[in-house]
Amino acid sequence: MKQLPHKTIARLSQYRRSLLMCYANGKNHIYSHEIAKIQHITAVQVRRDIMLIGYTGTLRKGYNIKELIDIISKIIDSKDVIKVCVVGVGNLGRAMVNYFSGKRTKLSIVACFDTDPNKINKKVTGVKCYSVDDMKKIIKQKNIKIGIMTVPADKASETADKLVSAGIKGILNYTPKPVYVPKDVFLEEYDMITSLEKVAFFVKTHIER
Amino acid sequence: MKQLPHKTIARLSQYRRSLLMCYANGKNHIYSHEIAKIQHITAVQVRRDIMLIGYTGTLRKGYNIKELIDIISKIIDSKDVIKVCVVGVGNLGRAMVNYFSGKRTKLSIVACFDTDPNKINKKVTGVKCYSVDDMKKIIKQKNIKIGIMTVPADKASETADKLVSAGIKGILNYTPKPVYVPKDVFLEEYDMITSLEKVAFFVKTHIER
DNA sequence: AGATTATTGTTAATAAAATAACAATAATAC
DNA sequence: GTATTATTGTTATTTTATTAACAATAATCT
């Protein structure tokens, strides 16, 4: 299959989540416009994405939810479990671990790291916390491929460097500080302040105009 | 000024943050390619954004950091403080409150809400926690304009409804469940699972190919 | 059975975003 | 003082993403 657009990948992940909920509720088929409504996008967009992954629905009946879930999973899930670690066990780090525990079979948070002796060797929602000093060792040992950064901003660069040198292949940076990684490491940065400021901007223009 | 692209707004917020750090470090001027490097984008993109907001730098000296910060602030900040609340004082909610306390002068988290009696009437990093039952009252009383949703997924829709009926104008939804709001309410949804799955997808294609 | 409707799949058109190209020119080098 | 270099600002081009248009057809209606 040709390369899928980044945006499509992100939407497929979201479709799957909604589809899983629908399926859990006993629903078997779904129309493009129903998916669209859930995701706040257009039905054409949905059909186009589904076309791109090569699945076809049934005319007048819509898409078979189970089948669609399986197709999407085949595309976005890896064959084997990909292991993930969380660096920085603050509120955000705990939220991540919590949020994930047992949700995805193909993605598994297997370790977290912190500098606080009170946290080291304790468990966070079933995930053991190690010292950041052992990061490289543990990451190699457990073959962890993705690192989620939830450390304070001033530790961002050094954390990224450590992750990279330990052989991590993907980083999700939740600190407000952009980091540098070699180009064979996939980097996704998300910053809550920016999101809030974006909302504020639109609220402001709505209020002030 | 003509309408700025959404993407530009988001980038301006990020530029400002980087600029503030540079300024704090005693730097006075900065080149487009320096900003670009920090943000992992191209210098042209930076110059184009800055062009759009009508600021001009100095040839061969770059942009005056202080001035640029001020111009960006004039654009993205509101005249008066916009008040924000956080609904759901779990790990993520606490992370949000923490993260924000005192960072932005024009955006202020002034309340949070929860259902847990152990949390109600306590303070979270200086922000008082109220019962969700009083949400409407407090939001109106304090003239809160933006709501950050960090509740469990199964409370998402009802929380959004409450926020809307209380007169909120912007919602930042951090639950994994998309919600519906009238179109005069600005909605931004972010979902950590999707982000992680996106990273995983690229890591997978990198590993498996 | 024939007409109508609702829905998919796909191509074409449009819009948005990013990148390239390059003229202008201040600073620096020689 | 002239040439070279580095940098901005802006227009043009390309790429990416979204939306519109519509043919095909299964299901339903009359």
Coordinates of C-alpha atoms (C1' of nucleotides) in Angstrom, one line a residue:
Chain A
M1 CA 0.0 0.0 0.0
K2 CA 1.2 3.5 -0.8
Q3 CA 2.2 5.8 2.0
L4 CA -0.8 6.9 4.1
P5 CA -1.0 10.6 5.0
H6 CA 0.0 11.4 8.6
K7 CA -3.4 12.9 9.2
T8 CA -5.1 9.8 8.0
I9 CA -3.1 7.7 10.5
A10 CA -4.2 9.9 13.3
R11 CA -7.8 9.6 12.2
L12 CA -7.7 5.9 11.8
S13 CA -6.6 5.6 15.4
Q14 CA -9.6 7.7 16.4
Y15 CA -12.0 5.8 14.2
R16 CA -10.9 2.6 15.8
R17 CA -11.5 3.9 19.3
S18 CA -15.0 5.1 18.4
L19 CA -15.7 1.8 16.6
L20 CA -14.6 -0.2 19.6
M21 CA -17.1 1.7 21.7
C22 CA -19.9 1.2 19.2
Y23 CA -19.1 -2.5 18.9
A24 CA -19.1 -2.9 22.7
N25 CA -22.6 -1.4 22.6
G26 CA -23.7 -4.2 20.3
K27 CA -23.7 -2.2 17.1
N28 CA -22.6 -4.1 14.0
H29 CA -22.7 -1.7 11.1
I30 CA -22.0 2.0 10.8
Y31 CA -22.4 4.6 8.1
S32 CA -19.7 7.0 7.1
H33 CA -21.7 10.0 8.3
E34 CA -22.1 8.4 11.7
I35 CA -18.4 8.1 12.1
A36 CA -18.0 11.6 10.8
K37 CA -20.4 13.0 13.3
I38 CA -18.6 11.4 16.2
Q39 CA -15.2 12.8 15.0
H40 CA -16.5 16.2 14.0
I41 CA -15.4 15.8 10.4
T42 CA -17.2 15.2 7.1
A43 CA -18.5 11.9 5.8
V44 CA -16.4 12.3 2.6
Q45 CA -13.3 12.5 4.7
V46 CA -14.2 9.2 6.4
R47 CA -15.0 7.5 3.2
R48 CA -11.8 8.7 1.7
D49 CA -9.7 7.5 4.6
I50 CA -11.4 4.1 4.4
M51 CA -10.8 4.0 0.7
L52 CA -7.1 4.7 1.2
I53 CA -6.8 1.7 3.4
G54 CA -8.5 -0.5 0.8
Y55 CA -11.6 -1.5 2.8
T56 CA -15.0 -1.4 1.2
G57 CA -18.3 -1.2 3.0
T58 CA -21.6 -2.4 1.9
L59 CA -23.8 -0.2 -0.1
R60 CA -26.8 1.0 1.9
K61 CA -25.6 -0.9 5.0
G62 CA -22.4 1.0 5.7
Y63 CA -19.3 -0.6 7.1
N64 CA -19.0 -3.7 9.1
I65 CA -17.6 -2.5 12.4
K66 CA -15.8 -5.6 13.4
E67 CA -14.1 -5.9 10.0
L68 CA -13.2 -2.3 9.9
I69 CA -11.6 -2.5 13.4
D70 CA -9.6 -5.4 12.2
I71 CA -8.4 -3.8 9.1
I72 CA -7.4 -0.6 10.9
S73 CA -5.6 -2.7 13.5
K74 CA -3.7 -4.5 10.9
I75 CA -2.5 -1.2 9.6
I76 CA -1.7 0.7 12.7
D77 CA -0.7 -2.0 15.1
S78 CA 2.6 -3.6 15.0
K79 CA 3.0 -7.4 14.7
D80 CA 4.7 -7.7 18.1
V81 CA 4.0 -5.7 21.2
I82 CA 5.9 -2.4 21.2
K83 CA 7.2 -1.5 24.6
V84 CA 6.9 2.0 26.0
C85 CA 8.4 3.8 29.0
V86 CA 7.5 7.0 30.8
V87 CA 10.2 9.3 32.0
G88 CA 9.1 11.5 34.8
V89 CA 6.6 10.3 37.3
G90 CA 4.9 13.5 38.1
N91 CA 1.2 14.1 37.7
L92 CA 1.4 13.9 34.0
G93 CA 3.5 10.8 34.0
R94 CA 1.1 9.1 36.3
A95 CA -1.8 10.2 34.2
M96 CA -0.1 8.6 31.1
V97 CA 0.6 5.3 32.9
N98 CA -2.9 5.2 34.3
Y99 CA -4.5 6.0 31.2
F100 CA -2.8 3.3 29.3
S101 CA -2.8 0.4 31.6
G102 CA -4.4 -2.5 29.7
K103 CA -6.0 -0.3 27.0
R104 CA -3.9 -1.4 24.0
T105 CA -2.7 -4.9 23.6
K106 CA 0.0 -3.9 21.1
L107 CA 1.4 -1.1 23.1
S108 CA 2.6 -1.7 26.6
I109 CA 4.1 0.6 29.2
V110 CA 6.7 -1.6 30.8
A111 CA 8.7 0.9 32.9
C112 CA 8.9 4.4 34.2
F113 CA 11.8 6.4 35.4
D114 CA 12.3 9.1 38.0
T115 CA 15.0 10.7 40.1
D116 CA 13.1 10.8 43.3
P117 CA 14.3 8.0 45.7
N118 CA 10.7 7.9 47.1
K119 CA 9.4 6.8 43.8
I120 CA 12.2 4.5 42.7
N121 CA 11.4 0.8 43.1
K122 CA 7.7 1.6 43.8
K123 CA 5.0 0.7 41.4
V124 CA 2.8 3.1 39.5
T125 CA -0.5 1.5 38.5
G126 CA 1.4 -1.8 38.2
V127 CA 4.4 -0.4 36.4
K128 CA 7.7 -0.4 38.1
C129 CA 9.6 2.8 38.6
Y130 CA 13.4 2.8 38.1
S131 CA 16.1 5.3 38.6
V132 CA 16.9 7.4 35.6
D133 CA 20.5 6.4 36.2
D134 CA 19.5 2.9 35.0
M135 CA 17.6 4.1 32.0
K136 CA 20.0 3.0 29.4
K137 CA 20.4 -0.4 31.0
I138 CA 16.6 -1.1 31.4
I139 CA 15.7 0.2 28.0
K140 CA 18.1 -2.1 26.3
Q141 CA 17.3 -5.0 28.6
K142 CA 13.6 -4.7 28.0
N143 CA 13.9 -3.7 24.4
I144 CA 11.8 -0.6 24.9
K145 CA 11.2 1.3 21.7
I146 CA 9.2 4.4 22.6
G147 CA 9.7 7.0 25.4
I148 CA 7.2 9.4 26.7
M149 CA 8.7 12.4 28.3
T150 CA 6.9 14.0 31.2
V151 CA 9.8 15.6 33.0
P152 CA 10.2 19.2 33.9
A153 CA 11.2 21.5 31.0
D154 CA 14.7 22.0 32.3
K155 CA 15.4 18.3 32.1
A156 CA 14.0 17.9 28.6
S157 CA 17.1 18.0 26.4
E158 CA 19.1 15.7 28.7
T159 CA 16.3 13.2 28.9
A160 CA 15.9 13.1 25.1
D161 CA 19.6 12.5 24.7
K162 CA 19.5 9.7 27.1
L163 CA 16.6 8.1 25.4
V164 CA 18.2 8.4 22.0
S165 CA 21.5 6.9 23.2
A166 CA 19.6 4.0 24.8
G167 CA 18.3 3.2 21.4
I168 CA 14.7 4.5 21.6
K169 CA 13.0 4.8 18.2
G170 CA 10.1 7.2 19.0
I171 CA 9.7 10.0 21.4
L172 CA 6.5 11.7 22.6
N173 CA 7.6 14.9 24.2
Y174 CA 5.1 16.5 26.6
T175 CA 7.5 19.0 28.1
P176 CA 7.1 22.6 26.8
K177 CA 10.6 22.6 25.6
P178 CA 11.4 21.4 22.0
V179 CA 14.2 18.8 21.8
Y180 CA 16.6 17.6 19.1
V181 CA 16.8 14.0 18.0
P182 CA 18.5 12.3 15.1
K183 CA 16.2 11.9 12.1
D184 CA 15.8 8.2 12.4
V185 CA 14.0 8.8 15.7
F186 CA 10.4 9.8 15.3
L187 CA 9.5 12.8 17.4
E188 CA 6.1 14.0 18.3
E189 CA 5.9 17.1 20.5
Y190 CA 2.8 18.3 22.2
D191 CA 2.4 21.2 24.4
M192 CA -0.6 22.0 26.5
I193 CA 0.1 25.7 26.8
T194 CA 0.0 26.1 23.1
S195 CA -3.4 24.3 22.9
L196 CA -4.8 26.4 25.7
E197 CA -3.5 29.6 24.1
K198 CA -5.1 28.5 20.8
V199 CA -8.4 28.1 22.4
A200 CA -8.0 31.4 24.2
F201 CA -7.2 33.1 20.9
F202 CA -10.4 32.0 19.4
V203 CA -12.4 32.8 22.5
K204 CA -10.8 36.2 22.6
T205 CA -11.6 37.0 19.0
H206 CA -15.2 35.8 19.6
I207 CA -15.6 38.0 22.7
E208 CA -13.7 41.1 21.6
R209 CA -15.1 41.5 18.1
Chain B
M1 CA -5.4 42.3 10.0
K2 CA -6.7 39.5 7.9
Q3 CA -7.5 36.2 9.5
L4 CA -4.4 34.3 10.6
P5 CA -4.2 30.6 9.8
H6 CA -4.8 28.3 12.7
K7 CA -1.4 26.8 12.3
T8 CA 0.2 30.1 12.5
I9 CA -1.5 30.9 15.7
A10 CA -0.2 27.7 17.2
R11 CA 3.3 28.4 16.0
L12 CA 3.2 32.0 17.3
S13 CA 2.4 30.7 20.8
Q14 CA 5.5 28.4 20.5
Y15 CA 7.7 31.1 19.1
R16 CA 6.8 33.3 22.0
R17 CA 7.7 30.6 24.5
S18 CA 11.1 30.0 22.9
L19 CA 11.7 33.7 22.6
L20 CA 10.9 34.2 26.3
M21 CA 13.5 31.6 27.2
C22 CA 16.1 33.2 24.9
Y23 CA 15.3 36.7 26.3
A24 CA 15.7 35.4 29.8
N25 CA 19.1 34.1 28.8
G26 CA 20.1 37.6 27.9
K27 CA 19.8 37.3 24.1
N28 CA 18.4 40.3 22.3
H29 CA 18.3 39.4 18.6
I30 CA 17.5 36.2 16.9
Y31 CA 17.5 35.0 13.3
S32 CA 14.7 33.2 11.5
H33 CA 16.8 30.1 11.2
E34 CA 17.5 30.0 14.9
I35 CA 13.8 30.1 15.7
A36 CA 13.3 27.5 13.0
K37 CA 15.8 25.2 14.5
I38 CA 14.3 25.3 17.9
Q39 CA 10.8 24.6 16.5
H40 CA 12.0 21.9 14.0
I41 CA 10.5 23.9 11.1
T42 CA 12.0 25.9 8.2
A43 CA 13.3 29.4 8.4
V44 CA 11.0 30.4 5.6
Q45 CA 8.0 29.2 7.6
V46 CA 9.1 31.4 10.5
R47 CA 9.6 34.5 8.3
R48 CA 6.3 33.9 6.6
D49 CA 4.5 33.7 10.0
I50 CA 6.2 36.9 11.1
M51 CA 5.4 38.6 7.9
L52 CA 1.7 37.7 8.4
I53 CA 1.6 39.4 11.7
G54 CA 3.2 42.5 10.2
Y55 CA 6.4 42.6 12.1
T56 CA 9.7 43.3 10.3
G57 CA 13.1 42.4 11.5
T58 CA 16.4 44.1 10.8
L59 CA 18.4 42.9 7.8
R60 CA 21.4 41.0 8.9
K61 CA 20.6 41.4 12.6
G62 CA 17.4 39.4 12.7
Y63 CA 14.5 40.0 14.9
N64 CA 14.5 42.0 18.1
I65 CA 13.4 39.4 20.6
K66 CA 11.7 41.8 23.0
E67 CA 9.7 43.5 20.2
L68 CA 8.7 40.2 18.7
I69 CA 7.5 38.9 22.0
D70 CA 5.4 42.1 22.5
I71 CA 3.9 41.9 19.0
I72 CA 3.0 38.2 19.4
S73 CA 1.5 38.9 22.8
K74 CA -0.6 41.7 21.3
I75 CA -2.0 39.3 18.9
I76 CA -2.6 36.2 20.9
D77 CA -3.3 37.5 24.3
S78 CA -6.6 39.0 25.2
K79 CA -6.9 42.5 26.6
D80 CA -8.3 41.3 29.9
V81 CA -7.4 38.1 31.7
I82 CA -9.4 35.1 30.5
K83 CA -10.4 32.8 33.3
V84 CA -10.1 29.1 33.0
C85 CA -11.4 26.1 35.0
V86 CA -10.3 22.5 35.1
V87 CA -13.0 19.8 35.4
G88 CA -11.7 16.6 36.9
V89 CA -9.0 16.7 39.5
G90 CA -7.2 13.4 38.7
N91 CA -3.6 13.2 37.7
L92 CA -4.1 15.0 34.5
G93 CA -6.2 17.7 36.0
R94 CA -3.6 18.3 38.7
A95 CA -0.9 18.3 36.0
M96 CA -2.8 21.1 34.1
V97 CA -3.3 23.2 37.2
N98 CA 0.3 22.8 38.3
Y99 CA 1.7 23.5 34.9
F100 CA -0.1 26.7 34.5
S101 CA 0.1 28.3 37.9
G102 CA 1.6 31.7 37.3
K103 CA 2.9 31.0 33.8
R104 CA 0.7 33.2 31.8
T105 CA -0.5 36.5 33.0
K106 CA -3.4 36.7 30.6
L107 CA -4.7 33.2 31.2
S108 CA -5.6 32.2 34.7
I109 CA -7.0 29.0 36.2
V110 CA -9.3 30.2 38.8
A111 CA -11.2 27.1 39.8
C112 CA -11.4 23.3 39.5
F113 CA -14.2 20.9 39.9
D114 CA -14.6 17.3 41.0
T115 CA -17.2 14.9 42.5
D116 CA -14.9 13.5 45.2
P117 CA -15.9 14.9 48.6
N118 CA -12.2 14.5 49.7
K119 CA -11.2 17.0 47.0
I120 CA -14.0 19.5 47.3
N121 CA -13.0 22.7 49.2
K122 CA -9.4 21.7 49.2
K123 CA -6.8 23.6 47.2
V124 CA -4.8 22.3 44.2
T125 CA -1.6 24.3 43.8
G126 CA -3.5 27.3 45.1
V127 CA -6.6 26.8 43.1
K128 CA -9.8 25.9 45.0
C129 CA -11.7 22.8 44.1
Y130 CA -15.5 23.0 44.0
S131 CA -18.2 20.4 43.6
V132 CA -19.3 19.8 40.0
D133 CA -22.8 20.5 41.3
D134 CA -21.8 24.1 41.7
M135 CA -20.2 24.3 38.3
K136 CA -22.8 26.5 36.7
K137 CA -23.0 28.9 39.6
I138 CA -19.2 29.3 40.0
I139 CA -18.6 29.6 36.3
K140 CA -21.1 32.4 36.0
Q141 CA -20.0 34.0 39.2
K142 CA -16.4 34.1 38.3
N143 CA -17.0 34.8 34.6
I144 CA -15.0 31.8 33.5
K145 CA -14.7 31.5 29.7
I146 CA -12.6 28.4 29.1
G147 CA -13.0 24.8 30.5
I148 CA -10.4 22.1 30.4
M149 CA -11.9 18.7 30.6
T150 CA -9.8 16.0 32.4
V151 CA -12.6 13.8 33.5
P152 CA -13.0 10.1 32.8
A153 CA -14.3 9.2 29.3
D154 CA -17.7 8.2 30.5
K155 CA -18.3 11.6 32.0
A156 CA -17.2 13.5 28.9
S157 CA -20.5 14.3 27.3
E158 CA -22.3 15.4 30.4
T159 CA -19.3 17.6 31.4
A160 CA -19.3 19.3 28.1
D161 CA -23.0 19.9 28.3
K162 CA -22.7 21.5 31.7
L163 CA -19.8 23.7 30.6
V164 CA -21.8 24.9 27.6
S165 CA -24.9 25.6 29.5
A166 CA -22.9 27.5 32.1
G167 CA -21.8 29.8 29.3
I168 CA -18.3 28.6 28.6
K169 CA -16.9 29.8 25.2
G170 CA -14.0 27.4 24.7
I171 CA -13.4 23.8 25.6
L172 CA -10.2 21.8 25.7
N173 CA -11.2 18.2 25.8
Y174 CA -8.5 15.8 27.1
T175 CA -10.8 12.8 27.4
P176 CA -10.5 10.2 24.7
K177 CA -14.2 10.7 23.9
P178 CA -15.2 13.3 21.3
V179 CA -18.0 15.6 22.5
Y180 CA -20.6 17.8 20.8
V181 CA -20.8 21.6 21.4
P182 CA -22.7 24.3 19.6
K183 CA -20.7 26.0 16.9
D184 CA -20.2 29.2 18.8
V185 CA -18.1 27.3 21.4
F186 CA -14.6 26.7 20.3
L187 CA -13.6 23.1 20.8
E188 CA -10.1 21.6 20.8
E189 CA -9.8 17.9 21.4
Y190 CA -6.6 16.1 22.2
D191 CA -6.1 12.5 22.8
M192 CA -2.9 11.0 24.1
I193 CA -3.7 7.5 22.8
T194 CA -3.9 8.8 19.3
S195 CA -0.5 10.5 19.6
L196 CA 1.1 7.5 21.0
E197 CA -0.4 5.3 18.3
K198 CA 0.9 7.7 15.7
V199 CA 4.4 7.4 17.1
A200 CA 4.0 3.7 17.3
F201 CA 2.9 3.5 13.7
F202 CA 6.0 5.3 12.5
V203 CA 8.3 3.3 14.8
K204 CA 6.7 0.1 13.5
T205 CA 7.2 1.0 9.8
H206 CA 10.7 1.9 10.7
I207 CA 11.4 -1.4 12.5
E208 CA 9.4 -3.8 10.3
R209 CA 10.5 -2.6 6.8
Chain C
dA1 C1' -41.9 -4.0 -11.5
dG2 C1' -40.5 0.6 -11.7
dA3 C1' -39.4 4.7 -9.2
dT4 C1' -37.2 6.7 -5.3
dT5 C1' -33.8 7.1 -1.8
dA6 C1' -29.7 6.5 0.7
dT7 C1' -25.3 5.2 0.6
dT8 C1' -20.6 3.9 -1.1
dG9 C1' -16.4 4.7 -3.9
dT10 C1' -13.8 7.6 -6.7
dT11 C1' -12.4 11.3 -9.5
dA12 C1' -12.2 16.2 -9.9
dA13 C1' -11.9 20.7 -7.9
dT14 C1' -10.7 23.7 -4.2
dA15 C1' -8.4 25.3 -0.2
dA16 C1' -4.7 25.4 3.0
dA17 C1' -0.1 24.9 4.1
dA18 C1' 4.6 24.5 3.2
dT19 C1' 8.5 25.3 0.4
dA20 C1' 11.3 27.4 -3.1
dA21 C1' 13.0 31.3 -5.5
dC22 C1' 14.7 35.5 -5.5
dA23 C1' 15.2 40.7 -5.1
dA24 C1' 16.8 43.9 -1.8
dT25 C1' 20.2 45.3 1.1
dA26 C1' 23.0 45.8 5.6
dA27 C1' 27.2 44.1 7.4
dT28 C1' 31.6 42.4 6.6
dA29 C1' 35.7 41.3 4.2
dC30 C1' 39.3 42.5 1.3
Chain D
dG1 C1' 35.4 51.6 -1.9
dT2 C1' 34.0 47.4 -4.1
dA3 C1' 32.9 42.7 -3.7
dT4 C1' 31.0 39.1 -1.0
dT5 C1' 28.0 37.2 2.2
dA6 C1' 24.1 36.7 5.1
dT7 C1' 19.7 37.8 6.0
dT8 C1' 15.0 39.5 5.4
dG9 C1' 10.4 40.0 3.0
dT10 C1' 7.6 38.5 -0.5
dT11 C1' 5.8 36.4 -4.6
dA12 C1' 5.4 32.1 -7.0
dT13 C1' 5.2 27.2 -7.0
dT14 C1' 4.4 22.8 -5.1
dT15 C1' 2.5 19.7 -2.0
dT16 C1' -0.8 18.1 1.1
dA17 C1' -5.4 18.0 2.8
dT18 C1' -10.2 18.7 2.3
dT19 C1' -14.4 19.2 0.0
dA20 C1' -17.5 18.7 -3.9
dA21 C1' -19.5 16.1 -7.5
dC22 C1' -21.4 12.3 -9.2
dA23 C1' -21.8 7.5 -11.1
dA24 C1' -23.2 3.0 -9.3
dT25 C1' -26.3 0.4 -7.0
dA26 C1' -28.7 -2.0 -2.9
dA27 C1' -32.7 -1.2 -0.2
dT28 C1' -37.2 0.5 0.2
dC29 C1' -41.5 2.3 -1.3
dT30 C1' -45.6 2.5 -4.2

